[in-house]
Structures are given as structure tokens and as C-alpha cells.
C-alpha positions as semicolon CSV with decimal commas, in nm:
position;residue;x (nm);y (nm);z (nm)
1;M;0,000;0,000;0,000
2;A;0,140;0,342;-0,096
3;P;0,196;0,590;0,186
4;I;-0,032;0,891;0,212
5;M;0,108;1,191;0,028
6;S;0,255;1,458;0,257
7;K;0,062;1,780;0,303
8;S;0,352;1,979;0,156
9;E;0,349;1,764;-0,157
10;A;-0,029;1,800;-0,182
11;A;0,014;2,178;-0,149
12;R;0,257;2,175;-0,443
13;H;0,001;1,986;-0,653
14;V;-0,270;2,235;-0,557
15;A;-0,048;2,537;-0,632
16;S;0,050;2,391;-0,969
17;A;-0,313;2,319;-1,061
18;K;-0,413;2,671;-0,954
19;V;-0,151;2,824;-1,186
20;R;-0,218;2,589;-1,478
21;R;-0,594;2,651;-1,459
22;D;-0,539;3,029;-1,408
23;L;-0,751;3,038;-1,092
24;S;-0,742;3,267;-0,793
25;W;-0,756;3,145;-0,434
26;A;-1,084;3,337;-0,407
27;R;-1,236;3,133;-0,691
28;I;-1,124;2,807;-0,530
29;A;-1,267;2,914;-0,192
30;E;-1,592;3,009;-0,362
31;E;-1,606;2,665;-0,524
32;I;-1,600;2,487;-0,189
33;G;-1,802;2,750;-0,002
34;A;-1,540;2,819;0,265
35;P;-1,371;3,140;0,385
36;L;-1,090;3,266;0,160
37;V;-0,803;3,278;0,409
38;W;-0,901;2,949;0,575
39;T;-0,926;2,774;0,236
40;T;-0,589;2,907;0,123
41;A;-0,426;2,800;0,449
42;A;-0,591;2,456;0,431
43;L;-0,472;2,403;0,074
44;L;-0,121;2,504;0,179
45;G;-0,132;2,237;0,449
46;Q;-0,224;2,427;0,765
47;H;-0,578;2,290;0,826
48;P;-0,748;1,956;0,763
49;M;-1,036;1,961;0,515
50;T;-1,349;1,751;0,537
51;R;-1,377;1,465;0,291
52;E;-1,643;1,659;0,100
53;Q;-1,425;1,973;0,076
54;A;-1,115;1,778;-0,026
55;E;-1,298;1,577;-0,292
56;R;-1,474;1,885;-0,426
57;V;-1,158;2,095;-0,455
58;C;-0,967;1,808;-0,615
59;A;-1,245;1,757;-0,871
60;F;-1,242;2,130;-0,943
61;L;-0,861;2,137;-0,981
62;E;-0,853;1,803;-1,164
63;L;-0,631;1,645;-0,899
64;D;-0,638;1,279;-0,809
65;A;-0,765;1,104;-0,497
66;A;-0,417;1,090;-0,340
67;V;-0,421;1,469;-0,304
68;A;-0,773;1,463;-0,158
69;E;-0,662;1,202;0,093
70;S;-0,370;1,419;0,206
71;L;-0,585;1,732;0,236
72;Q;-0,789;1,553;0,505
73;L;-0,488;1,476;0,726
74;Q;-0,436;1,653;1,057
75;P;-0,150;1,897;0,990
76;T;0,164;1,973;1,181
77;R;0,120;2,347;1,184
78;G;0,396;2,596;1,137
79;T;0,615;2,744;0,870
80;D;0,957;2,658;0,738
81;P;1,194;2,920;0,885
82;A;1,321;2,998;0,535
83;V;0,970;3,104;0,433
84;M;0,968;3,361;0,716
85;N;1,235;3,555;0,521
86;D;1,001;3,612;0,229
87;P;0,948;3,992;0,214
88;T;0,568;3,967;0,223
89;I;0,569;3,737;0,524
90;Y;0,847;3,928;0,696
91;R;0,632;4,245;0,688
92;F;0,395;4,067;0,928
93;V;0,685;3,989;1,160
94;E;0,794;4,352;1,137
95;A;0,441;4,484;1,199
96;L;0,402;4,265;1,509
97;S;0,748;4,363;1,632
98;V;0,648;4,728;1,614
99;Y;0,280;4,708;1,715
100;G;0,269;4,383;1,916
101;P;0,360;4,540;2,252
102;A;0,103;4,818;2,198
103;L;-0,167;4,568;2,099
104;K;-0,085;4,360;2,409
105;E;-0,130;4,666;2,630
106;L;-0,456;4,758;2,458
107;I;-0,592;4,402;2,495
108;H;-0,511;4,406;2,867
109;D;-0,668;4,752;2,909
110;E;-0,986;4,642;2,733
111;F;-1,023;4,278;2,845
112;G;-0,795;4,221;3,146
113;D;-0,535;3,948;3,189
114;G;-0,550;3,702;2,900
115;I;-0,470;3,640;2,536
116;M;-0,634;3,636;2,196
117;S;-0,696;3,279;2,084
118;A;-0,532;3,166;1,762
119;I;-0,752;2,853;1,764
120;N;-1,095;3,013;1,800
121;F;-0,990;3,256;1,532
122;R;-1,086;3,404;1,199
123;V;-0,874;3,597;0,951
124;D;-1,020;3,816;0,682
125;F;-0,837;3,968;0,390
126;D;-0,951;4,253;0,171
127;R;-0,832;4,516;-0,073
128;R;-0,936;4,877;-0,022
129;A;-0,892;5,147;-0,283
130;D;-0,704;5,452;-0,162
131;P;-0,591;5,766;-0,350
132;D;-0,234;5,701;-0,229
133;G;-0,239;5,340;-0,352
134;D;-0,452;5,038;-0,273
135;R;-0,445;4,918;0,087
136;V;-0,416;4,563;0,220
137;V;-0,671;4,511;0,496
138;I;-0,622;4,212;0,725
139;T;-0,853;4,151;1,018
140;L;-0,750;3,916;1,299
141;D;-1,056;3,807;1,496
142;G;-0,976;3,584;1,793
143;K;-1,174;3,495;2,103
144;F;-1,039;3,650;2,422
145;L;-0,916;3,384;2,664
146;D;-0,873;3,506;3,020
147;Y;-0,617;3,353;3,250
148;R;-0,794;3,157;3,523
149;W;-0,632;3,038;3,840
């Protein structure tokens, strides 16, 4: 019996099919009826998909059952450290380095002692027109989790 394809290999198949079929991530997310950022992350290997979602996206992208099988696996989440040096991704690191301490203080002022969940969490992405150049709008929406003793 052949081993199940790794999630990183499945992600490469998905990315290749996306390019070859000239599709956007938004169109793929629309096809399976799931949120854009979640779908993109899932197809890059960061979330497991349901069997229905995996089979539907693979049919849409003309990928075989081995990819669909991998897309349903529980992931080991995280990012290759080399990817963190990508300029687009590094801007997030930079933004959190600058604004992270201020956001922490503001969360504690507003909610008390606790953290924003990254599990009970949504991320939205949008483009907003601006006279000085289009803006990237990213919304992080996590449940507040208070420390309990």
C-alpha cells in the first residue's frame, strides 16, 4: 500500500493546478463555499479539510484522490523558517514587532489578563482602494481567553 502523500506535496500539486488553470484562491474558496483565508491555508497544508471539501476541490482542480486524501490529514502546523524571510511574510513579523507590545497593552486595558486565541480565530483579507495606492486590509478576529487560576 502506498503511503499517504505529505501535506507539503499535496500543497505543491494544488499550487500547480491553480496556476495551470489560471484560478485565484478566491475562486477556489468560492467553489467549496469556505472562507478565503481558511481555504488558502488549508490548501497550503495548515488545516485539515473535510472529505467533501477535499474531494470537491480536487475535482475542481482536476487532482487525483491521493491529493484529496492528504488534504484531510491533521496537519503539523507551522512554517519553514526559510519562508519567514520572504518579504511579504516578513512584513507581518515587522508589523508585530512594532505594534505587538502596543496591541498587548490595549488588549489588557480592554479585556484584562489574558490572550487572543489563535484557535478560536478568523482571519479576513480585503483590498481597499485609496488615492495614495490600494491598501491591504487584514482583520484578525480571535476569542479572548482570560487567564484563570
